[in-house]
Short mmCIF file of C-alpha atoms in Angstrom, two decimals:
data_model
loop_
_atom_site.label_atom_id
_atom_site.label_comp_id
_atom_site.label_asym_id
_atom_site.label_seq_id
_atom_site.Cartn_x
_atom_site.Cartn_y
_atom_site.Cartn_z
CA MET A 574 -52.94 -30.43 72.57
CA GLY A 575 -55.03 -28.47 70.14
CA ALA A 576 -55.55 -25.87 72.86
CA GLU A 577 -51.81 -25.51 73.40
CA LYS A 578 -51.13 -25.01 69.70
CA ASN A 579 -53.71 -22.27 69.35
CA SER A 580 -52.98 -20.48 72.60
CA PRO A 581 -52.75 -16.61 72.55
CA LYS A 582 -49.17 -16.75 73.78
CA THR A 583 -48.03 -18.79 70.78
CA LEU A 584 -49.84 -16.54 68.28
CA THR A 585 -48.29 -13.44 69.81
CA LYS A 586 -44.81 -14.91 69.50
CA LYS A 587 -45.28 -15.76 65.82
CA ARG A 588 -46.73 -12.36 65.07
CA SER A 589 -43.83 -10.57 66.79
CA THR A 590 -41.27 -12.68 64.83
CA THR A 591 -42.91 -11.80 61.51
CA LEU A 592 -42.96 -8.12 62.28
CA GLN A 593 -39.30 -8.20 63.27
CA TYR A 594 -38.43 -9.93 60.00
CA LEU A 595 -40.24 -7.25 58.04
CA PHE A 596 -38.48 -4.49 59.94
CA ASN A 597 -35.09 -6.15 59.26
CA LEU A 598 -35.92 -6.62 55.56
CA GLU A 599 -36.88 -2.95 55.23
CA ALA A 600 -33.66 -1.87 56.90
CA LYS A 601 -31.67 -4.13 54.54
CA ASN A 602 -33.38 -2.65 51.48
CA ASN A 603 -32.64 0.82 52.69
CA GLY A 604 -28.99 -0.16 53.09
CA ASN A 605 -28.84 -1.54 49.55
CA LYS A 606 -30.38 1.65 48.20
CA ASN A 607 -27.83 3.66 50.08
CA SER A 608 -24.99 1.51 48.70
CA ILE A 609 -26.34 1.88 45.14
CA ARG A 610 -26.58 5.63 45.64
CA THR A 611 -23.04 5.61 46.96
CA SER A 612 -21.70 3.58 44.03
CA LEU A 613 -23.56 5.78 41.54
CA SER A 614 -22.21 8.88 43.12
CA SER A 615 -18.68 7.42 43.14
CA PHE A 616 -19.09 6.39 39.46
CA THR A 617 -20.27 9.88 38.59
CA THR A 618 -17.35 11.33 40.50
CA ASN A 619 -14.90 9.00 38.75
CA GLU A 620 -16.46 9.82 35.38
CA SER A 621 -16.23 13.52 36.01
CA SER A 622 -12.66 13.19 37.28
CA PHE A 623 -11.77 11.08 34.17
CA LYS A 624 -13.19 13.78 31.91
CA VAL A 625 -11.29 16.47 33.75
CA GLU A 626 -8.02 14.53 33.58
CA ASN A 627 -8.40 13.57 29.90
CA GLU A 628 -10.24 16.62 28.70
CA GLU A 629 -7.30 17.80 26.62
CA LEU A 630 -6.78 14.35 25.04
CA LEU A 631 -10.47 13.96 24.19
CA SER A 632 -10.51 17.50 22.81
CA MET A 633 -7.58 16.70 20.47
CA ILE A 634 -9.31 13.50 19.29
CA SER A 635 -12.53 15.40 18.66
CA TYR A 636 -10.76 18.13 16.68
CA CYS A 637 -8.80 15.63 14.58
CA THR A 638 -12.03 13.88 13.55
CA PHE A 639 -12.67 16.69 11.11
CA VAL A 640 -11.17 15.74 7.73
CA PHE A 641 -9.37 18.18 5.43
CA THR A 642 -9.24 17.25 1.75
CA PHE A 643 -6.42 19.71 0.83
CA THR A 644 -8.24 20.26 -2.47
CA ASP A 645 -11.09 22.53 -1.28
CA PRO A 646 -10.07 26.20 -1.65
CA THR A 647 -12.38 27.16 1.25
CA GLU A 648 -10.28 25.18 3.75
CA SER A 649 -8.15 27.27 6.04
CA PRO A 650 -4.39 26.49 5.91
CA SER A 651 -4.04 27.60 9.55
CA GLN A 652 -6.66 25.01 10.61
CA GLN A 653 -4.88 22.35 8.58
CA ASP A 654 -1.62 23.19 10.36
CA LEU A 655 -3.42 23.16 13.72
CA LYS A 656 -4.78 19.69 13.06
CA LYS A 657 -1.32 18.46 12.11
CA ILE A 658 0.04 19.83 15.41
CA LYS A 659 -2.71 18.13 17.37
CA LEU A 660 -2.10 14.83 15.56
CA ILE A 661 1.59 15.03 16.44
CA GLN A 662 0.70 15.73 20.08
CA LEU A 663 -1.70 12.81 20.09
CA LEU A 664 0.97 10.50 18.66
CA SER A 665 3.44 11.69 21.29
CA THR A 666 0.91 11.08 24.07
CA ILE A 667 0.22 7.51 22.89
CA LYS A 668 3.95 6.77 22.55
CA SER A 669 4.80 8.09 26.01
CA SER A 670 1.84 6.53 27.83
CA PRO A 671 3.15 3.88 30.27
CA MET A 672 -0.26 2.24 30.60
CA PRO A 673 -2.65 1.02 27.89
CA LEU A 674 -5.26 3.53 26.86
CA ASP A 675 -8.59 3.52 28.67
CA ARG A 676 -11.55 2.09 26.79
CA ARG A 677 -13.33 5.44 27.09
CA ILE A 678 -10.47 6.93 25.04
CA MET A 679 -10.06 3.97 22.70
CA SER A 680 -13.54 4.23 21.20
CA PRO A 681 -13.37 7.89 20.05
CA LEU A 682 -9.75 7.38 19.00
CA VAL A 683 -10.57 4.48 16.65
CA SER A 684 -13.55 6.46 15.31
CA MET A 685 -11.21 9.35 14.55
CA LEU A 686 -8.78 7.02 12.75
CA SER A 687 -11.61 5.53 10.70
CA ALA A 688 -12.93 8.97 9.71
CA ASN A 689 -9.50 10.00 8.40
CA LEU A 690 -8.41 6.77 6.71
CA PHE A 691 -11.55 5.26 5.22
CA ARG A 692 -12.36 7.76 2.52
CA PRO A 693 -13.29 7.54 -1.16
CA LEU A 694 -10.11 7.08 -3.17
CA SER A 695 -9.51 9.17 -6.25
CA PRO A 696 -10.31 7.47 -9.59
CA PRO A 697 -7.44 5.74 -11.43
CA SER A 698 -5.10 8.21 -13.10
CA ASN A 699 -5.12 6.21 -16.36
CA ALA A 700 -8.18 4.13 -17.09
CA SER A 701 -6.73 2.27 -20.06
CA HIS A 702 -3.44 1.18 -18.48
CA THR A 703 -2.53 0.11 -15.01
CA THR A 704 0.10 2.20 -13.32
CA ALA A 705 1.94 -1.00 -12.59
CA GLU A 706 2.87 -1.35 -16.27
CA PHE A 707 5.71 1.12 -15.73
CA PRO A 708 7.77 -0.51 -12.97
CA ASP A 709 10.97 1.33 -13.83
CA ASP A 710 9.47 4.81 -13.61
CA GLU A 711 8.87 5.90 -10.03
CA ASP A 712 6.97 9.00 -11.12
CA MET A 713 4.46 6.84 -12.95
CA LEU A 714 4.07 4.57 -9.94
CA THR A 715 3.26 7.30 -7.42
CA VAL A 716 0.23 9.57 -7.58
CA PRO A 717 0.58 11.71 -4.42
CA THR A 718 -2.39 11.91 -2.04
CA PRO A 719 -3.12 15.58 -1.23
CA ALA A 720 -3.95 14.82 2.41
CA TRP A 721 -0.76 12.83 3.03
CA PRO A 722 0.64 15.36 5.63
CA HIS A 723 -2.23 14.32 7.91
CA LEU A 724 -2.58 10.70 6.77
CA GLN A 725 1.06 9.91 7.52
CA ILE A 726 0.60 10.81 11.20
CA VAL A 727 -2.75 9.00 11.36
CA TYR A 728 -1.10 5.80 10.10
CA ASP A 729 1.66 6.21 12.71
CA ILE A 730 -0.98 6.56 15.43
CA LEU A 731 -2.76 3.40 14.26
CA LEU A 732 0.50 1.46 14.10
CA ARG A 733 1.48 2.61 17.60
CA LEU A 734 -1.98 1.67 18.88
CA VAL A 735 -1.65 -1.85 17.46
CA LEU A 736 1.82 -2.30 18.94
CA ASN A 737 1.04 -0.95 22.43
CA SER A 738 -2.47 -2.32 23.07
CA ASP A 739 -3.66 -5.70 24.25
CA PRO A 740 -5.19 -7.59 21.27
CA LYS A 741 -8.03 -8.92 23.46
CA THR A 742 -9.03 -5.35 24.27
CA LEU A 743 -8.37 -3.92 20.82
CA ARG A 744 -10.46 -6.57 19.05
CA PHE A 745 -13.63 -4.79 20.20
CA TYR A 746 -12.60 -1.74 18.16
CA ILE A 747 -10.54 -3.21 15.31
CA ASP A 748 -13.10 -5.69 13.98
CA GLN A 749 -13.66 -7.43 10.65
CA PRO A 750 -15.35 -4.44 8.91
CA PHE A 751 -12.40 -2.29 10.02
CA LEU A 752 -9.99 -4.80 8.44
CA LEU A 753 -11.93 -4.89 5.17
CA ASN A 754 -11.88 -1.11 4.98
CA LEU A 755 -8.15 -1.16 5.68
CA LEU A 756 -7.67 -3.75 2.93
CA SER A 757 -9.46 -1.52 0.43
CA LEU A 758 -6.77 1.12 0.94
CA PHE A 759 -4.34 -1.12 -0.97
CA GLN A 760 -5.92 0.38 -4.08
CA SER A 761 -4.30 3.73 -3.39
CA GLU A 762 -1.91 4.94 -6.09
CA ASP A 763 0.36 6.66 -3.55
CA SER A 764 3.33 4.38 -2.84
CA ARG A 765 3.83 6.03 0.56
CA GLU A 766 0.32 5.11 1.64
CA LEU A 767 0.71 1.58 0.29
CA GLU A 768 3.83 1.14 2.44
CA SER A 769 1.98 2.36 5.55
CA VAL A 770 -1.07 0.16 4.92
CA LYS A 771 1.20 -2.84 4.40
CA ASN A 772 3.00 -2.26 7.71
CA VAL A 773 -0.21 -1.82 9.68
CA PHE A 774 -1.98 -4.78 8.09
CA HIS A 775 1.01 -7.05 8.64
CA ARG A 776 1.31 -5.99 12.31
CA ILE A 777 -2.38 -6.72 12.85
CA TYR A 778 -1.93 -10.17 11.27
CA THR A 779 1.01 -10.82 13.59
CA LYS A 780 -0.65 -9.66 16.82
CA PHE A 781 -4.23 -10.85 16.17
CA PRO A 782 -4.04 -14.64 15.66
CA PHE A 783 -7.84 -14.92 15.87
CA TYR A 784 -8.16 -12.79 12.68
CA ARG A 785 -5.56 -14.57 10.56
CA SER A 786 -7.87 -16.93 8.72
CA PHE A 787 -10.27 -14.09 7.93
CA MET A 788 -7.44 -11.83 6.72
CA ARG A 789 -6.02 -14.52 4.43
CA LYS A 790 -9.45 -15.14 2.91
CA ALA A 791 -10.03 -11.41 2.42
CA MET A 792 -6.69 -11.01 0.61
CA ASN A 793 -7.49 -14.02 -1.59
CA ASP A 794 -10.78 -12.41 -2.59
CA VAL A 795 -8.86 -9.31 -3.71
CA PHE A 796 -6.50 -11.49 -5.77
CA PHE A 797 -9.40 -13.30 -7.45
CA HIS A 798 -11.07 -10.00 -8.27
CA PHE A 799 -7.80 -8.78 -9.80
CA ILE A 800 -7.08 -11.92 -11.84
CA TYR A 801 -10.51 -12.63 -13.26
CA GLU A 802 -12.30 -9.26 -13.34
CA THR A 803 -10.37 -5.99 -13.22
CA ASP A 804 -6.76 -6.77 -14.14
CA ARG A 805 -5.94 -3.61 -12.23
CA HIS A 806 -4.79 -3.16 -8.60
CA CYS A 807 -1.94 -1.08 -7.23
CA GLY A 808 -1.36 -3.06 -4.02
CA VAL A 809 -0.88 -6.61 -5.32
CA GLY A 810 2.88 -6.45 -4.78
CA ASP A 811 2.50 -5.17 -1.21
CA MET A 812 -0.02 -7.88 -0.33
CA LEU A 813 2.30 -10.50 -1.80
CA GLU A 814 5.07 -9.20 0.47
CA ILE A 815 2.82 -9.90 3.43
CA TRP A 816 2.07 -13.34 2.03
CA GLY A 817 5.80 -14.01 1.64
CA SER A 818 6.23 -13.58 5.38
CA ILE A 819 3.14 -15.72 6.05
CA ILE A 820 4.33 -18.58 3.81
CA ASN A 821 7.73 -18.49 5.46
CA GLY A 822 6.01 -19.37 8.74
CA PHE A 823 3.97 -22.30 7.43
CA SER A 824 4.66 -25.55 9.22
CA MET A 825 5.43 -28.82 7.47
CA PRO A 826 3.72 -30.73 6.00
CA LEU A 827 1.77 -28.05 4.16
CA LYS A 828 -1.97 -27.97 4.68
CA GLU A 829 -4.28 -28.57 1.74
CA GLU A 830 -5.61 -25.03 2.14
CA HIS A 831 -2.10 -23.63 1.55
CA LYS A 832 -1.50 -25.84 -1.49
CA GLN A 833 -4.78 -24.65 -2.98
CA PHE A 834 -3.63 -21.06 -2.46
CA LEU A 835 -0.51 -21.84 -4.50
CA LEU A 836 -2.41 -23.47 -7.35
CA LYS A 837 -5.48 -21.22 -7.49
CA VAL A 838 -3.99 -17.82 -6.60
CA LEU A 839 -0.21 -17.63 -7.00
CA ILE A 840 0.02 -19.54 -10.30
CA PRO A 841 -2.82 -17.62 -12.03
CA LEU A 842 -1.16 -14.38 -10.93
CA HIS A 843 1.39 -15.09 -13.70
CA LYS A 844 -1.33 -14.48 -16.27
CA PRO A 845 -2.06 -10.68 -16.10
CA ARG A 846 -0.18 -8.50 -18.55
CA CYS A 847 1.13 -6.27 -15.73
CA VAL A 848 2.84 -9.15 -13.91
CA GLN A 849 6.21 -7.37 -14.09
CA ALA A 850 4.97 -4.89 -11.46
CA TYR A 851 4.79 -7.57 -8.74
CA HIS A 852 6.76 -10.49 -10.19
CA ARG A 853 9.62 -10.22 -7.68
CA GLN A 854 7.26 -10.74 -4.73
CA LEU A 855 5.30 -13.42 -6.60
CA ALA A 856 8.42 -15.41 -7.47
CA TYR A 857 9.53 -15.26 -3.82
CA CYS A 858 6.19 -16.67 -2.61
CA VAL A 859 6.26 -19.49 -5.17
CA SER A 860 9.89 -20.37 -4.33
CA GLN A 861 9.01 -20.56 -0.63
CA PHE A 862 6.39 -23.22 -1.39
CA VAL A 863 8.77 -25.23 -3.58
CA GLN A 864 11.57 -25.07 -1.01
CA LYS A 865 9.23 -26.32 1.70
CA GLU A 866 7.83 -29.11 -0.47
CA PRO A 867 10.02 -29.86 -3.55
CA LEU A 868 7.40 -32.19 -5.03
CA LEU A 869 5.37 -29.09 -5.87
CA GLY A 870 8.17 -27.87 -8.18
CA GLY A 871 7.14 -29.99 -11.15
CA ILE A 872 3.49 -28.91 -10.85
CA VAL A 873 4.46 -25.25 -10.61
CA VAL A 874 6.74 -25.38 -13.69
CA LYS A 875 4.05 -27.18 -15.70
CA GLU A 876 1.42 -24.59 -14.77
CA ILE A 877 3.69 -21.62 -15.49
CA LEU A 878 4.36 -22.99 -18.99
CA ARG A 879 0.60 -22.80 -19.60
CA TYR A 880 0.70 -19.04 -19.12
CA TRP A 881 3.74 -18.49 -21.33
CA PRO A 882 3.41 -15.20 -23.26
CA ILE A 883 3.53 -15.03 -27.06
CA THR A 884 4.28 -11.36 -27.77
CA ASN A 885 5.28 -9.92 -24.37
CA CYS A 886 9.09 -10.02 -24.32
CA GLN A 887 9.44 -8.41 -20.87
CA LYS A 888 7.22 -11.09 -19.39
CA GLU A 889 9.27 -13.79 -21.09
CA LEU A 890 12.43 -12.46 -19.46
CA LEU A 891 10.84 -12.60 -16.01
CA LEU A 892 9.49 -16.13 -16.45
CA LEU A 893 12.81 -17.41 -17.79
CA GLY A 894 14.53 -16.20 -14.63
CA GLU A 895 11.84 -17.75 -12.44
CA LEU A 896 12.06 -21.09 -14.25
CA GLU A 897 15.82 -21.18 -13.78
CA ASP A 898 15.36 -20.75 -10.01
CA LEU A 899 12.59 -23.36 -9.85
CA VAL A 900 14.59 -25.96 -11.77
CA GLU A 901 17.27 -25.84 -9.08
CA ASN A 902 14.68 -27.26 -6.62
CA ILE A 903 13.48 -30.04 -8.93
CA ASP A 904 14.88 -33.54 -8.73
CA GLN A 905 15.94 -35.66 -11.69
CA VAL A 906 12.71 -37.68 -11.89
CA GLN A 907 10.53 -34.56 -12.11
CA PHE A 908 12.87 -32.96 -14.64
CA ARG A 909 12.64 -35.94 -17.00
CA LYS A 910 8.84 -35.62 -16.98
CA LEU A 911 9.04 -31.92 -17.82
CA ALA A 912 12.13 -31.96 -20.06
CA ARG A 913 10.43 -31.95 -23.46
CA SER A 914 7.79 -29.31 -22.70
CA LEU A 915 10.24 -27.13 -20.77
CA CYS A 916 12.97 -27.27 -23.42
CA THR A 917 10.46 -26.69 -26.21
CA VAL A 918 9.57 -23.34 -24.69
CA MET A 919 13.21 -22.50 -23.96
CA ALA A 920 14.26 -23.45 -27.50
CA LYS A 921 11.73 -21.02 -28.94
CA CYS A 922 13.08 -18.35 -26.65
CA LEU A 923 16.74 -18.90 -27.54
CA SER A 924 15.90 -18.42 -31.25
CA SER A 925 13.76 -15.35 -30.54
CA CYS A 926 14.27 -12.24 -32.66
CA ASN A 927 14.37 -10.23 -29.43
CA LEU A 928 17.98 -9.93 -28.33
CA GLN A 929 17.31 -9.89 -24.57
CA VAL A 930 15.05 -12.95 -24.67
CA ALA A 931 17.48 -14.96 -26.81
CA GLU A 932 20.48 -14.09 -24.65
CA ARG A 933 18.59 -14.83 -21.39
CA ALA A 934 17.53 -18.25 -22.68
CA LEU A 935 21.07 -19.06 -23.80
CA PHE A 936 22.56 -17.96 -20.46
CA ILE A 937 20.46 -20.56 -18.64
CA TRP A 938 22.66 -23.24 -20.19
CA ASN A 939 25.55 -21.88 -18.13
CA ASN A 940 23.73 -23.00 -14.99
CA GLU A 941 25.57 -26.10 -13.78
CA TYR A 942 22.54 -27.72 -12.17
CA PHE A 943 20.42 -27.19 -15.29
CA ALA A 944 23.19 -28.63 -17.49
CA LYS A 945 23.42 -31.62 -15.17
CA MET A 946 19.67 -32.27 -15.42
CA VAL A 947 19.85 -31.97 -19.22
CA SER A 948 22.67 -34.51 -19.35
CA HIS A 949 20.31 -37.07 -17.79
CA ALA A 950 17.50 -36.32 -20.25
CA THR A 951 19.36 -35.88 -23.54
CA GLU A 952 16.95 -38.05 -25.53
CA ASP A 953 14.09 -35.66 -24.71
CA VAL A 954 16.07 -32.41 -24.92
CA PHE A 955 18.35 -32.78 -27.96
CA PRO A 956 15.69 -33.29 -30.67
CA VAL A 957 14.05 -30.03 -29.60
CA VAL A 958 17.10 -27.85 -28.94
CA VAL A 959 19.47 -28.85 -31.76
CA GLU A 960 17.16 -27.52 -34.46
CA HIS A 961 16.98 -24.02 -32.92
CA ILE A 962 20.71 -23.91 -32.17
CA GLU A 963 21.53 -24.64 -35.80
CA LYS A 964 19.03 -22.04 -36.99
CA ASN A 965 20.68 -19.47 -34.75
CA LEU A 966 24.12 -20.29 -36.14
CA LYS A 967 22.91 -19.89 -39.73
CA ARG A 968 20.34 -17.11 -39.69
CA HIS A 969 20.15 -15.10 -36.46
CA TRP A 970 20.71 -11.38 -37.01
CA CYS A 971 22.72 -10.76 -33.79
CA ARG A 972 26.38 -11.70 -33.58
CA SER A 973 26.39 -12.20 -29.78
CA VAL A 974 23.47 -14.63 -30.05
CA ARG A 975 25.36 -16.63 -32.71
CA GLU A 976 28.43 -16.76 -30.45
CA LEU A 977 26.39 -17.91 -27.44
CA SER A 978 24.67 -20.50 -29.61
CA ALA A 979 28.09 -21.83 -30.66
CA ASN A 980 29.05 -22.22 -26.97
CA VAL A 981 25.84 -24.13 -26.25
CA LYS A 982 26.47 -26.34 -29.28
CA SER A 983 29.95 -27.21 -27.98
CA MET A 984 28.49 -28.07 -24.58
CA LEU A 985 25.83 -30.34 -26.10
CA GLU A 986 28.38 -32.08 -28.30
CA GLU A 987 30.46 -32.84 -25.21
CA MET A 988 27.43 -34.29 -23.42
CA ASP A 989 26.52 -36.77 -26.16
CA PRO A 990 28.29 -36.28 -29.51
CA PHE A 991 26.65 -39.32 -31.14
CA LEU A 992 23.12 -38.16 -30.27
CA TYR A 993 23.88 -34.58 -31.35
CA TYR A 994 25.07 -35.65 -34.80
CA LYS A 995 22.15 -38.04 -35.07
CA CYS A 996 19.80 -35.13 -34.44
CA LEU A 997 21.81 -33.06 -36.92
CA GLU A 998 21.36 -35.73 -39.58
CA GLU A 999 17.65 -35.92 -38.86
CA LEU A 1000 17.50 -32.15 -39.17
CA LYS A 1001 19.22 -32.32 -42.57
CA GLN A 1002 16.76 -34.99 -43.69
CA GLN A 1003 13.88 -32.84 -42.50
CA GLU A 1004 15.27 -29.88 -44.39
CA SER A 1005 15.71 -32.07 -47.48
CA ARG A 1006 12.14 -33.35 -47.20
CA ALA A 1007 10.94 -29.81 -46.64
CA GLY A 1008 12.81 -28.74 -49.79
CA HIS A 1009 11.22 -31.53 -51.82
CA GLU A 1010 7.81 -30.65 -50.44
CA SER A 1011 8.43 -27.02 -51.35
CA LEU A 1012 9.35 -28.00 -54.93
CA LYS A 1013 6.32 -30.25 -55.23
CA ARG A 1014 4.11 -27.48 -53.90
CA LYS A 1015 5.63 -25.04 -56.38
CA GLU A 1016 5.06 -27.49 -59.27
CA ARG A 1017 1.45 -27.99 -58.19
CA TRP A 1018 0.91 -24.25 -58.20
CA GLU A 1019 2.47 -23.96 -61.64
CA ARG A 1020 0.17 -26.67 -63.00
CA LEU A 1021 -2.81 -24.96 -61.43
CA GLU A 1022 -1.79 -21.63 -62.92
CA LEU A 1023 -1.31 -23.22 -66.38
CA ALA A 1024 -4.68 -24.96 -66.18
CA ALA A 1025 -6.31 -21.74 -65.11
CA ALA A 1026 -4.69 -19.88 -68.04
CA LYS A 1027 -5.90 -22.53 -70.54
CA SER A 1028 -9.39 -22.42 -69.13
CA CYS A 1029 -9.46 -18.65 -69.38
CA LEU A 1030 -8.19 -18.77 -72.99
CA SER A 1031 -10.82 -21.30 -74.04
CA LEU A 1032 -13.52 -19.25 -72.38
CA MET A 1033 -12.42 -16.13 -74.26
CA THR A 1034 -12.41 -18.04 -77.58
CA LYS A 1035 -15.95 -19.31 -77.02
CA THR A 1036 -17.10 -15.82 -76.16
CA LYS A 1037 -15.67 -14.41 -79.37
CA CYS A 1038 -17.31 -17.14 -81.46
CA GLN A 1039 -20.67 -16.38 -79.88
CA GLU A 1040 -20.23 -12.66 -80.45
CA GLN A 1041 -19.57 -12.96 -84.29
CA PRO A 1042 -23.10 -14.25 -85.34
CA ILE A 1043 -24.72 -11.67 -83.17
CA HIS A 1044 -22.66 -8.96 -84.85
CA ALA A 1045 -23.64 -10.20 -88.37
CA THR A 1046 -27.33 -10.24 -87.45
CA LEU A 1047 -27.11 -6.68 -86.18
CA VAL A 1048 -25.46 -5.55 -89.44
CA GLN A 1049 -28.22 -7.17 -91.53
CA GLU A 1050 -30.92 -5.58 -89.46
CA SER A 1051 -29.33 -2.14 -89.81
CA ASN A 1052 -29.06 -2.56 -93.64
CA TYR A 1053 -32.70 -3.62 -93.92
CA THR A 1054 -33.80 -0.62 -91.88
CA ALA A 1055 -31.82 1.72 -94.12
CA LYS A 1056 -33.50 0.26 -97.30
CA LEU A 1057 -36.94 0.77 -95.83
CA LYS A 1058 -36.21 4.39 -95.11
CA ARG A 1059 -35.00 4.99 -98.70
CA GLY A 1060 -38.10 3.28 -100.11
CA GLN A 1061 -40.41 5.51 -98.05
CA ARG A 1062 -38.72 8.59 -99.46
#
């Protein structure tokens, strides 16, 4: 059997099989190389055909990458106009394209957009005051960007790109650093650019759900920087508009993260002195939270009262209007807890020397819901309000304020006449006690002044008595000196 296994015939058969296998393997490798060469050649052909077909589009993108500042006198106006034409053509091409853009176009296109948009912004036009302190003056709000003729089209291209492209594809080009750079453009002082940035940023938030948490956190960081460090930012109102839409879409019950945003961001935004620039958007965001969860209303009112201004009348007007809206979403139990602190602030406002503040505080009493809440908390409200109403009737300089105060007095008397007159009697007693205290204080001062006068008189008398012996001694010494001189002569 060993001879059969090692016979020449068997060895020849094995050897021939091995050689055949090697020949087949070599042929297979040659076929793979040929297929690779074929695929490479086809890829090269496709690449070259792609470049030929999109040569004009790539050329426009390349040309538009060059940035014109519109402030350098060496820049050619004809080249600026040519770039504007190419940007318009590029926008038209993207709008009319039936298919999404190829990735080989997307990369240079996003690079071109970044080169034009993400630029150093000009320094603030007024370093000592924020431009937002002048909300009624549009000229003060807008500092035109010189390059806006180009930037306007670039923003339109970016917006069209976001709307027409698949988010899963676009996320490779619009990443987190891109979003942070876009967020920094909210510091522009050009209202036209702020509007464009707001639209693009909001569209990205809507279409890119995987970036929403990051975008919310990034906006919160900007708010914190504004509240606690700079007190200056032109785009706070625009970002709050985006947040208003976001809050409107929150599901119930509210997450703890969203409640913390209300307490740590929205409420402290009432503190800056330029709050009137963005108060409309801020009040909308706060009201959305309270409408979704009314139990937050009492907390919000309590926190707003902490930031009540002392000398800023315009801010007082805004907060009075906001409080009136918030009270309409507060139930009776919450109002009773807040009644004394809330009406203390409102009472100070209705007796303010500023006409607008006093009238606005008095007009709140015409609100039926507010009057109804007060009628259930008269014991807490009347002792605070009656005093200021009576002061207005006696001493306020404005006739219209006195008339409005008389109307409020009539309404309070109808609610609870016994309690009103009880508070009135207590007020008279307080005034009487204050008068007695004033007289006592005046008498004490008179006694002190009399004692001081007596002490001064006695001190002067002692001084004169001490001065007389000294004067006599000096006279004697002078006489003795004169005698000595005569004797020497």
